[in-house]
PDB file of C-alpha atoms in Angstrom:
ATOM      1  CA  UNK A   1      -7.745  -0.821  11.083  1.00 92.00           C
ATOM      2  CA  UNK A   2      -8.803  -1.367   7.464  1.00 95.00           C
ATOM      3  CA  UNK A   3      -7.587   1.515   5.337  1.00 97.00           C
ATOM      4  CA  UNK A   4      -8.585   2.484   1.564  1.00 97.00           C
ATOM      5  CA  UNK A   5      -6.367   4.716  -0.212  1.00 97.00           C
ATOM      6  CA  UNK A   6      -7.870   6.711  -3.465  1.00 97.00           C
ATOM      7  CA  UNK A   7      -5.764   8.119  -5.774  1.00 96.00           C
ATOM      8  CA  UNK A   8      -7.461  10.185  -8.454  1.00 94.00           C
ATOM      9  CA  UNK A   9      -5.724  10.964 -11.947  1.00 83.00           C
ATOM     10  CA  UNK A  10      -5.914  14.816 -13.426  1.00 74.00           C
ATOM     11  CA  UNK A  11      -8.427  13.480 -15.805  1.00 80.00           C
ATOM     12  CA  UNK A  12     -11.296  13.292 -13.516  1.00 87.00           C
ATOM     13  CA  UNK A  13      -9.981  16.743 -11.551  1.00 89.00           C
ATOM     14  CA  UNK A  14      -9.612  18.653 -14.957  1.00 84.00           C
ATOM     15  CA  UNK A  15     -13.520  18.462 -15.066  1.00 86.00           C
ATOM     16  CA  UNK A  16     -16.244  20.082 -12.335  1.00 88.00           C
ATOM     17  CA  UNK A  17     -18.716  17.545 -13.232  1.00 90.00           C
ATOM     18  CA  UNK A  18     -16.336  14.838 -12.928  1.00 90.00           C
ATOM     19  CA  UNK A  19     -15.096  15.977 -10.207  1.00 92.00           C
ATOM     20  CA  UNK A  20     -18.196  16.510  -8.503  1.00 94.00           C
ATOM     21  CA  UNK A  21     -19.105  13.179  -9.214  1.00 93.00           C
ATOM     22  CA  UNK A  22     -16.124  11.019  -7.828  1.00 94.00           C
ATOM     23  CA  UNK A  23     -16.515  13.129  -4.383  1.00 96.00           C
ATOM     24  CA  UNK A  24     -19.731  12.498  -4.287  1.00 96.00           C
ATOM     25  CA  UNK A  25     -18.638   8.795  -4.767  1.00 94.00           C
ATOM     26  CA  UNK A  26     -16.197   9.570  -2.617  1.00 96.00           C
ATOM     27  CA  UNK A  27     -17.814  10.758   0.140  1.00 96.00           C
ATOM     28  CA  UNK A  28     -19.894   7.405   0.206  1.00 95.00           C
ATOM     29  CA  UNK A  29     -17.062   5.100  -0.099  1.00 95.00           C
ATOM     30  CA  UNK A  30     -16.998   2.955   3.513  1.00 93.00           C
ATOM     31  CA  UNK A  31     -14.350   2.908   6.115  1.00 95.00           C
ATOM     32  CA  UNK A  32     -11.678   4.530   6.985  1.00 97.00           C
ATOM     33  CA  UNK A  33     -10.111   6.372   3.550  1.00 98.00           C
ATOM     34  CA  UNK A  34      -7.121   9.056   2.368  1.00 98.00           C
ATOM     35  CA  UNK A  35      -7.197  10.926  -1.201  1.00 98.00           C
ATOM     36  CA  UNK A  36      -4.253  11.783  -2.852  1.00 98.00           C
ATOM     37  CA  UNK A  37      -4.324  13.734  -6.252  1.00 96.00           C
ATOM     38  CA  UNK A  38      -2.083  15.179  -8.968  1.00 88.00           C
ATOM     39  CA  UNK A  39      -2.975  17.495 -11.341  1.00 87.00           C
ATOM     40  CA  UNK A  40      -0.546  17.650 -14.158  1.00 80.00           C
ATOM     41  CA  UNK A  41      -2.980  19.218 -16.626  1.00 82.00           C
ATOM     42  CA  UNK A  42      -4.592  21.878 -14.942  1.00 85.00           C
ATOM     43  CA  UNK A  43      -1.022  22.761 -13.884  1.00 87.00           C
ATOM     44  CA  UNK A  44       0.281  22.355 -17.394  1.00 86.00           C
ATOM     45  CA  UNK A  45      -2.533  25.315 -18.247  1.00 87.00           C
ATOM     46  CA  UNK A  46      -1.631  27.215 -15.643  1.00 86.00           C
ATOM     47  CA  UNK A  47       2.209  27.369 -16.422  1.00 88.00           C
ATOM     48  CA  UNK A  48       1.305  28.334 -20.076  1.00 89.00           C
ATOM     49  CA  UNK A  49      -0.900  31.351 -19.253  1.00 90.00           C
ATOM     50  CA  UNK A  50       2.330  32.906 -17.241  1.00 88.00           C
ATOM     51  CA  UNK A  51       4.502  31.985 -19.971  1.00 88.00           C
ATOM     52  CA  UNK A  52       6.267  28.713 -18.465  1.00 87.00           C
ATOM     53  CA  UNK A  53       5.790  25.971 -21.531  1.00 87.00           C
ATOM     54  CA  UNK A  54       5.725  22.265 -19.741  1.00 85.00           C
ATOM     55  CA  UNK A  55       8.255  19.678 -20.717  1.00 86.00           C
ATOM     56  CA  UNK A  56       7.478  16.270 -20.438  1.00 81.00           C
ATOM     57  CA  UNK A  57       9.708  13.334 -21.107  1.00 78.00           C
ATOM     58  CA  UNK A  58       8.149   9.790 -21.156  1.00 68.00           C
ATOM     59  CA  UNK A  59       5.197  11.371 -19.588  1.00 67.00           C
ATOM     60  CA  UNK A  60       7.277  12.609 -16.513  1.00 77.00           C
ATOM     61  CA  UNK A  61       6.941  16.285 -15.684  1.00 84.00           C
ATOM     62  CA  UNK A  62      10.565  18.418 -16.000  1.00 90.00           C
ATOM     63  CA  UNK A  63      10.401  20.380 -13.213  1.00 94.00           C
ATOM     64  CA  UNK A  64      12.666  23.473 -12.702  1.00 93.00           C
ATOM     65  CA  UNK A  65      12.588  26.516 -10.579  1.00 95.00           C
ATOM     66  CA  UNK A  66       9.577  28.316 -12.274  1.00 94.00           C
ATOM     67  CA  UNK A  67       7.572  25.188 -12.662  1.00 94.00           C
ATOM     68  CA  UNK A  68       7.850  23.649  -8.980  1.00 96.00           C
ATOM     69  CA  UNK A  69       6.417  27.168  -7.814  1.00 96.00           C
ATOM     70  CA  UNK A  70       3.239  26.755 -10.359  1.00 95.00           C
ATOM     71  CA  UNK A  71       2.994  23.130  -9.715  1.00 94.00           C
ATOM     72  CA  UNK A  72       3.175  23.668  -5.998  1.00 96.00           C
ATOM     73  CA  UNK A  73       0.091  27.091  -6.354  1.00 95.00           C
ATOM     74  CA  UNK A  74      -1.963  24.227  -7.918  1.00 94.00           C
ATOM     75  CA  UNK A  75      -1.523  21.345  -5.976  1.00 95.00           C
ATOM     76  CA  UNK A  76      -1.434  22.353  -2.866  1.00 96.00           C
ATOM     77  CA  UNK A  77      -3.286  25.142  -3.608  1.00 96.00           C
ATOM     78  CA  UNK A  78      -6.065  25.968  -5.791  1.00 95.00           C
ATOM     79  CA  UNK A  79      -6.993  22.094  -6.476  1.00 95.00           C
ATOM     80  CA  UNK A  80      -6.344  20.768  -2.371  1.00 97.00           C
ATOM     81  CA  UNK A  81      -8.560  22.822  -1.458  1.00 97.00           C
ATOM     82  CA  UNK A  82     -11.090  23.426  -3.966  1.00 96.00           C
ATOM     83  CA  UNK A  83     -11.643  19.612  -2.996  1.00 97.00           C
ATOM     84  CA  UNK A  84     -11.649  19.784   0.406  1.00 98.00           C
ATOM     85  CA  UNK A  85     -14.032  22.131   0.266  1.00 98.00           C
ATOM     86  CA  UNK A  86     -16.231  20.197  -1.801  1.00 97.00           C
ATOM     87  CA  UNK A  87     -15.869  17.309   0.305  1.00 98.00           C
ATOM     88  CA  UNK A  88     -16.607  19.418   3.689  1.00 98.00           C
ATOM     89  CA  UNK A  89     -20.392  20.629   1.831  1.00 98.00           C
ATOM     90  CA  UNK A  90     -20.622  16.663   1.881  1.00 98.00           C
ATOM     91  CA  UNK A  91     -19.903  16.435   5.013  1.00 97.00           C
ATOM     92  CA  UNK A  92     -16.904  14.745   4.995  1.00 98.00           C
ATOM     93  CA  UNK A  93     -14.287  16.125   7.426  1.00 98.00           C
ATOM     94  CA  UNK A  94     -11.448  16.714   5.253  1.00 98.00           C
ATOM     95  CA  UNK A  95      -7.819  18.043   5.673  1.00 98.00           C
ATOM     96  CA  UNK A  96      -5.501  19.117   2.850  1.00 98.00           C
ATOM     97  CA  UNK A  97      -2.035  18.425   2.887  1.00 98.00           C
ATOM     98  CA  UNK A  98       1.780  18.539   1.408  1.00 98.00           C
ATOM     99  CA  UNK A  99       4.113  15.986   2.294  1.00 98.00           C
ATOM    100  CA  UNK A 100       5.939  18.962   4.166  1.00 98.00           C
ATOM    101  CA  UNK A 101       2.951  19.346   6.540  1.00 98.00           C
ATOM    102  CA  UNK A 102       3.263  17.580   9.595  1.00 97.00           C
ATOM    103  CA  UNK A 103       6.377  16.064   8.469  1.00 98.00           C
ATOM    104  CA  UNK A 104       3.879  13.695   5.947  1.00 98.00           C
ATOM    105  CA  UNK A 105       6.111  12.541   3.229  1.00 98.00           C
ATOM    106  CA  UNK A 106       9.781  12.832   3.208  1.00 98.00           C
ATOM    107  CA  UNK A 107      11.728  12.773   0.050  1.00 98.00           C
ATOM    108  CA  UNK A 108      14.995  13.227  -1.683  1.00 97.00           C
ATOM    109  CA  UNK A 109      15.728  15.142  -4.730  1.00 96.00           C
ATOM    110  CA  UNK A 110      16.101  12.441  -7.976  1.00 95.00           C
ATOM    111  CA  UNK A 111      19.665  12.060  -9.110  1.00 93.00           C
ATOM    112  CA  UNK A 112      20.799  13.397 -12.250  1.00 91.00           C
ATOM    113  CA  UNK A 113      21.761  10.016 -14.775  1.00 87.00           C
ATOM    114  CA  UNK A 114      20.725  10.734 -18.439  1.00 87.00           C
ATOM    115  CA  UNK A 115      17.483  12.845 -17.628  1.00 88.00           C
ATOM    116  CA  UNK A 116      17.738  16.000 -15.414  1.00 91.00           C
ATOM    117  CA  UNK A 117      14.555  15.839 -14.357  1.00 92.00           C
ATOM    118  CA  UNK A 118      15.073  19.104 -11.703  1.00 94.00           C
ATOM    119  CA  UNK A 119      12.980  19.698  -8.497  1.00 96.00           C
ATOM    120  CA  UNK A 120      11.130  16.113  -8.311  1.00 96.00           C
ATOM    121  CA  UNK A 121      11.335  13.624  -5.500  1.00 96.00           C
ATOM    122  CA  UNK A 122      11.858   9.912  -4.580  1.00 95.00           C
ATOM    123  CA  UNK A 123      10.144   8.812  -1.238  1.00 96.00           C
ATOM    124  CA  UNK A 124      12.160   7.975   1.489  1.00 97.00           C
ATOM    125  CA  UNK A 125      10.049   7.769   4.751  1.00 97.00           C
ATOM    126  CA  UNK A 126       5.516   8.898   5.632  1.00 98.00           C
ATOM    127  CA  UNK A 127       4.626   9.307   8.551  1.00 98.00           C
ATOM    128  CA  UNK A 128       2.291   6.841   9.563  1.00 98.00           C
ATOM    129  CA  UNK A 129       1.832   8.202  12.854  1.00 98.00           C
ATOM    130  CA  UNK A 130       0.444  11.417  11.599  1.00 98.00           C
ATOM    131  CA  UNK A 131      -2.006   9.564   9.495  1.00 98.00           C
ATOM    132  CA  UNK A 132      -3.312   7.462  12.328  1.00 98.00           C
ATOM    133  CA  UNK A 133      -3.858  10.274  14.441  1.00 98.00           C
ATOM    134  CA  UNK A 134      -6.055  11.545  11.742  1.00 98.00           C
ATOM    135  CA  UNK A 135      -8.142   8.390  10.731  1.00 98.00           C
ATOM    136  CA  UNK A 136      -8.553   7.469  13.910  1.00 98.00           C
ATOM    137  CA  UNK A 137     -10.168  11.006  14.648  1.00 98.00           C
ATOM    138  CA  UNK A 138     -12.447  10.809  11.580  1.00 97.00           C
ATOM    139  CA  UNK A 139     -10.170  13.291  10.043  1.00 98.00           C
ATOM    140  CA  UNK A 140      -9.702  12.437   5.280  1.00 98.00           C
ATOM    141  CA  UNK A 141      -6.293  13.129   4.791  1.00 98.00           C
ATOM    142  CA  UNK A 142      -6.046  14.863   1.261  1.00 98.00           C
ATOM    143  CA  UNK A 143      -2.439  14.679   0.138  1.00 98.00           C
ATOM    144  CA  UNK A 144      -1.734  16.696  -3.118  1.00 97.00           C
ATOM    145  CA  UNK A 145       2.038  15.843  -5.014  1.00 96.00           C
ATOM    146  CA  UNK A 146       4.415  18.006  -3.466  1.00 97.00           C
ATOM    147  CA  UNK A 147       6.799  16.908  -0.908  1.00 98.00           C
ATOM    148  CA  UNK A 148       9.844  18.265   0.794  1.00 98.00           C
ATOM    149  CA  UNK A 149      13.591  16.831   1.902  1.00 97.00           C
ATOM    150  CA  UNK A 150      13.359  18.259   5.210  1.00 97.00           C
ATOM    151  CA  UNK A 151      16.026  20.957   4.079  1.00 97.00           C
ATOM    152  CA  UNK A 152      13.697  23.582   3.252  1.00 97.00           C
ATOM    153  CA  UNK A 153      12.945  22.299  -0.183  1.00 98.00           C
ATOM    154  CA  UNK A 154       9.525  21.483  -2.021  1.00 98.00           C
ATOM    155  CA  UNK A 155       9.587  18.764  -4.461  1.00 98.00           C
ATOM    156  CA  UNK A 156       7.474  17.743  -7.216  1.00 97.00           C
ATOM    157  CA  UNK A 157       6.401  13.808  -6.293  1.00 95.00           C
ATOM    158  CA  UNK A 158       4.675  11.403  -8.658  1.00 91.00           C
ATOM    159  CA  UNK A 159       0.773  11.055  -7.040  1.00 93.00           C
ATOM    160  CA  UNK A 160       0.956   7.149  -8.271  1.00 91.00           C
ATOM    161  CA  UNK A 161       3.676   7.015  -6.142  1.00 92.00           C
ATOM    162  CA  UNK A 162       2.690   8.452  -3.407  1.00 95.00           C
ATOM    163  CA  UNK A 163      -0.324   6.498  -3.051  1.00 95.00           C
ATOM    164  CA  UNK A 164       1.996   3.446  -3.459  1.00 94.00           C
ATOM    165  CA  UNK A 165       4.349   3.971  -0.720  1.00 96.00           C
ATOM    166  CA  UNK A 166       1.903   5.279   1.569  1.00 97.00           C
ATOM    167  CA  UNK A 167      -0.070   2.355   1.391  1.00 97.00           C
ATOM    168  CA  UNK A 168       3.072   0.281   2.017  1.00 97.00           C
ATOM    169  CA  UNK A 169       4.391   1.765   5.074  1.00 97.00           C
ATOM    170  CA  UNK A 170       0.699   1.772   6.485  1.00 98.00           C
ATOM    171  CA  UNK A 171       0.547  -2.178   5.081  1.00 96.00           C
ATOM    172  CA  UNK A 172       2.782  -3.029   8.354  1.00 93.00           C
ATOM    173  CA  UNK A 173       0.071  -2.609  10.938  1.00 95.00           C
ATOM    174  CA  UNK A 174      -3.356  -2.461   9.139  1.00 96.00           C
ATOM    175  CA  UNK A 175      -5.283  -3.881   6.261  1.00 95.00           C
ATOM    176  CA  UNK A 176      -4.626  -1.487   3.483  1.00 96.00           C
ATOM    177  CA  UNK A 177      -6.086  -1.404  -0.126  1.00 95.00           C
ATOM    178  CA  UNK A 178      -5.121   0.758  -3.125  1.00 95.00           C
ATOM    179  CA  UNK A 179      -7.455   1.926  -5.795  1.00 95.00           C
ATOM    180  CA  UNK A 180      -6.263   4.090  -9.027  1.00 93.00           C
ATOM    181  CA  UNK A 181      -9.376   5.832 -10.226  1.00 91.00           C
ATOM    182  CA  UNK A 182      -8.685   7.546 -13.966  1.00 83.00           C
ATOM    183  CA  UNK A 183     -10.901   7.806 -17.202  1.00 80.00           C
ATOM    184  CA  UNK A 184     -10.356   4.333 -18.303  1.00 82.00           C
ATOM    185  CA  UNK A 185     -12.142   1.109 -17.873  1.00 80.00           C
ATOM    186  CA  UNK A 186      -9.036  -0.536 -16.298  1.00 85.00           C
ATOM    187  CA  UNK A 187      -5.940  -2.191 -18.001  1.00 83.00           C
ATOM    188  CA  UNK A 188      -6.852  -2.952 -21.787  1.00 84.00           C
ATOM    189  CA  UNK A 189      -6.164  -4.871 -24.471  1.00 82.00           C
ATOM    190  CA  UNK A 190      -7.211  -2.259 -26.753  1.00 78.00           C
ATOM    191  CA  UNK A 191      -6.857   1.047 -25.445  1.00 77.00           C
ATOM    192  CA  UNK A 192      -9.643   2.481 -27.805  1.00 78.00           C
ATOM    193  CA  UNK A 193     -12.329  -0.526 -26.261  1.00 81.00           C
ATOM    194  CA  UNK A 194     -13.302  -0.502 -22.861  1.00 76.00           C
ATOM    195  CA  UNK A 195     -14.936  -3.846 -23.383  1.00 80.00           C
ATOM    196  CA  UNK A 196     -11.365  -4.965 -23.929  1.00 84.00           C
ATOM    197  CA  UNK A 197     -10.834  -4.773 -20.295  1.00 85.00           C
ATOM    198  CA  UNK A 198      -8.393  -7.160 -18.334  1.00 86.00           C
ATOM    199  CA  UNK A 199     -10.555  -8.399 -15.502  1.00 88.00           C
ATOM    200  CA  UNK A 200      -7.853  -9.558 -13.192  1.00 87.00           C
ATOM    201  CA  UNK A 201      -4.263  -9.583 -13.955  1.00 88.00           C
ATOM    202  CA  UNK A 202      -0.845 -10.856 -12.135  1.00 87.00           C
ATOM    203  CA  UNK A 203       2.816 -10.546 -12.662  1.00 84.00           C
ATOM    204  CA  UNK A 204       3.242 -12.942 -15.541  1.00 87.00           C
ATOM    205  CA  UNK A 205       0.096 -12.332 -17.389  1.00 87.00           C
ATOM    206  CA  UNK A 206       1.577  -8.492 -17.143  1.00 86.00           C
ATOM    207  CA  UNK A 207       5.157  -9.215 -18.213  1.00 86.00           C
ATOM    208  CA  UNK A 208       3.499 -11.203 -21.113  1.00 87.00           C
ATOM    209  CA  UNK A 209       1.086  -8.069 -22.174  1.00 85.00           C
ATOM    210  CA  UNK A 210       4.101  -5.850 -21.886  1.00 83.00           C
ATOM    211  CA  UNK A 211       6.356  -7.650 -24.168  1.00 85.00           C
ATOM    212  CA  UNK A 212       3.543  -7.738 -26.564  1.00 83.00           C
ATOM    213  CA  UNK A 213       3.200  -3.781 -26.379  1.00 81.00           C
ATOM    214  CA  UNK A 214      -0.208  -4.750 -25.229  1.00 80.00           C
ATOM    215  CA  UNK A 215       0.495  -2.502 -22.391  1.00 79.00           C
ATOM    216  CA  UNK A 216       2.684   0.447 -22.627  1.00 67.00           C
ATOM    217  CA  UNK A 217       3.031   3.942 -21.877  1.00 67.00           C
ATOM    218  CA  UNK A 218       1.270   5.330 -18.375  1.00 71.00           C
ATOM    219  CA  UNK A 219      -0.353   2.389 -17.547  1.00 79.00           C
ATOM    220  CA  UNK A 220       3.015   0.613 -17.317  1.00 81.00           C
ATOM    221  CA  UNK A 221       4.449   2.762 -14.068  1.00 78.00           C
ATOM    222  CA  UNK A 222       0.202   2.095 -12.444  1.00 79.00           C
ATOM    223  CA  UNK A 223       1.355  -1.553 -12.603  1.00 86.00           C
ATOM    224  CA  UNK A 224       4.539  -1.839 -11.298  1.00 86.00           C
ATOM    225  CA  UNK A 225       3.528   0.956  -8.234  1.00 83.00           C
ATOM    226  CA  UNK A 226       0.907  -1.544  -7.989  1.00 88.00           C
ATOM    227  CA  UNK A 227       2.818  -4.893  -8.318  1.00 90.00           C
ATOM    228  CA  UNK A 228       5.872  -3.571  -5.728  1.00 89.00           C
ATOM    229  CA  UNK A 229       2.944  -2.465  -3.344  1.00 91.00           C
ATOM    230  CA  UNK A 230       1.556  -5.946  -2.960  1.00 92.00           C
ATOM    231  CA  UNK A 231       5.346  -7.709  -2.720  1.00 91.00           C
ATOM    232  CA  UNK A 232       5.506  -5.329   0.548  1.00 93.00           C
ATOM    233  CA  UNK A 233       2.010  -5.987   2.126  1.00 93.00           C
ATOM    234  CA  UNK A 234      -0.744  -4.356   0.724  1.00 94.00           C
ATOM    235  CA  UNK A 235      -3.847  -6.072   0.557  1.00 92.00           C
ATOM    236  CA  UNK A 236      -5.237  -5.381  -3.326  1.00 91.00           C
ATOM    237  CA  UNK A 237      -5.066  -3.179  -5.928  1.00 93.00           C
ATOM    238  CA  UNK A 238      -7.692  -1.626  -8.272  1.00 93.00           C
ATOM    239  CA  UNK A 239      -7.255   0.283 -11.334  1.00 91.00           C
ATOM    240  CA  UNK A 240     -10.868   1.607 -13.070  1.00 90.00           C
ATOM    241  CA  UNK A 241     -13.241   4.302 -14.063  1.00 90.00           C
ATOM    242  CA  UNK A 242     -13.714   6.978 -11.032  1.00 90.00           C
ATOM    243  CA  UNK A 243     -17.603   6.335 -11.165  1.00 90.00           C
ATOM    244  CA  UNK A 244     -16.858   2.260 -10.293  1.00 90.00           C
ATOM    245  CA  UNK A 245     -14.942   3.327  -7.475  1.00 91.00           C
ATOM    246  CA  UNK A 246     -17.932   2.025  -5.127  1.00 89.00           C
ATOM    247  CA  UNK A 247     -18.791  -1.418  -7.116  1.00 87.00           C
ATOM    248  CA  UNK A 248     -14.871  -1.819  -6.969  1.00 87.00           C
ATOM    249  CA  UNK A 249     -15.368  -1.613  -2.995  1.00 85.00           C
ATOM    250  CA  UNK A 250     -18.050  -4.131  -3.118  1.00 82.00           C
ATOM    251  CA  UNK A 251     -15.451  -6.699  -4.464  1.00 75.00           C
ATOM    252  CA  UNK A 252     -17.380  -6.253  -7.868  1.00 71.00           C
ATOM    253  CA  UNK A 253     -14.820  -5.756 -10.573  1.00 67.00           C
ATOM    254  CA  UNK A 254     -15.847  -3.017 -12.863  1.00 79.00           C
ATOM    255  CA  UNK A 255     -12.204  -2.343 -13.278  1.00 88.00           C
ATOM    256  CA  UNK A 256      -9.261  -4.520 -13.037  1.00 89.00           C
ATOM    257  CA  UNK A 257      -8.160  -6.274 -10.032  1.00 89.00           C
ATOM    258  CA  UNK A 258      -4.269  -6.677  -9.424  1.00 89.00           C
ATOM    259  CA  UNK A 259      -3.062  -9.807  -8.163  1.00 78.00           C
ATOM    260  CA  UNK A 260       0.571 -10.991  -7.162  1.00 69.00           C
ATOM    261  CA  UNK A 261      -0.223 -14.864  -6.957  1.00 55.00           C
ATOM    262  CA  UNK A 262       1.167 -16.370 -10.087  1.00 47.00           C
ATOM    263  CA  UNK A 263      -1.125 -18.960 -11.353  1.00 40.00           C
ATOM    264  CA  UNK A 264      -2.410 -19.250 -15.081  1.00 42.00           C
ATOM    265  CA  UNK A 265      -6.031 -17.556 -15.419  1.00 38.00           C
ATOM    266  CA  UNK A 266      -6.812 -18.654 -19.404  1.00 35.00           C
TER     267      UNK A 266
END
């Protein structure tokens, strides 16, 4: 089967309208489709009001005892199902879920080197299964950022990531595609100017951009989830604006298309 997998940044979810606007996007998008989400921000805002300051190092959440439990309430909580609710008024028949339920995503806890980085994971194994059974019943999986280790314990998981490796291990039997939908126009050349977008972009044009410092900062872990999911079978990647999300599935650009052929497009 062909498979689209949506992964919507905290950007869009941190605001109703926005929000209501990619599901309603959303809901129209063709085919057979799964939505994972994050939600750093909202979380972030939530941790403060009880007194639990976020730390963030190179844009990667610290995540000890106190902060898995809030990030955990809302995740998997208040914003799963706030949007599966909203996509159920559409008419879409959704079902939110953890990487714990049904035995989704597996994960191990990420080894302490220089950075402690606490209660965060690094995916092992999905079950694909599970997700067929689902798709193939008209059922929209809706997979927030918390996995477990299948030892009892939660674990806060990059959403990028997620959507990377899930589309991988479904890349071995269908025809999967990837799209990152945040608040930008795609990758740019100047972050400021959305008419500075990169229409399409592969390996070496990235490598080149990096060294440069064209590219730096969050965008740089997008790209390589997106450049190690198409050197293990998945179809294409998109990164764009949420409201292009159905132009992008129309093979229009309106965002920037990943590529791993290597060929020279100037």
């Amino acid at each position: 089967m062909n498979i689209s997998i949506i992964k919507i940044g905290g950007n869009v979810i941190d605001y109703p309208e926005k929000l209501e606007e990619f599901l309603f996007l959303f809901s129209r998008f063709p085919g057979k489709k799964i939505l994972v989400h994050g939600g750093g921000v909202l979380a972030s805002k939530f941790g403060e009001s009880l007194g639990v300051m976020p730390e963030m190092i190179d844009g990667r959440r610290i995540t000890d005892k106190d902060t898995l439990d809030i990030v955990t309430m809302v995740y998997a909580g208040l914003i799963n199902k706030q949007i599966v609710a909203k996509l159920q008024k559409l008419k879409q028949n959704a079902l939110g879920m953890t990487g714990a339920d049904g035995n989704l995503i597996q994960s191990k806890k990420r080894p302490v080197k220089k950075i402690d980085y606490g209660f965060v994971g690094d995916i092992k194994a999905v079950n694909t299964d599970l997700l067929e059974i689902l798709l193939d019943n008209d059922i929209i999986p809706v997979i927030s950022a918390i996995t477990h280790d299948k030892k009892g314990q939660l674990l806060n998981t990059n959403a990028d990531g997620i959507a990377s490796e899930m589309a991988v291990a479904l890349s071995g039997k269908h025809k999967v595609n990837l799209y990152y939908c945040f608040n930008k126009a795609g990758v740019l050349i100047d972050e400021k100017n959305d008419d500075s977008i990169v229409p399409l972009i592969n390996e070496d044009i990235y490598q080149e951009l990096k060294q440069e410092q064209v590219i730096h900062s969050g965008m740089i872990p997008k790209l390589d989830n997106a450049f190690s999911a198409l050197k293990k079978g998945v179809n294409l990647v998109w990164i764009g604006k949420a409201e292009n999300l159905l132009l992008a599935s129309k093979g229009k650009v309106s965002g920037t298309m990943i590529e791993s052929h290597k060929y020279d497009l100037y």
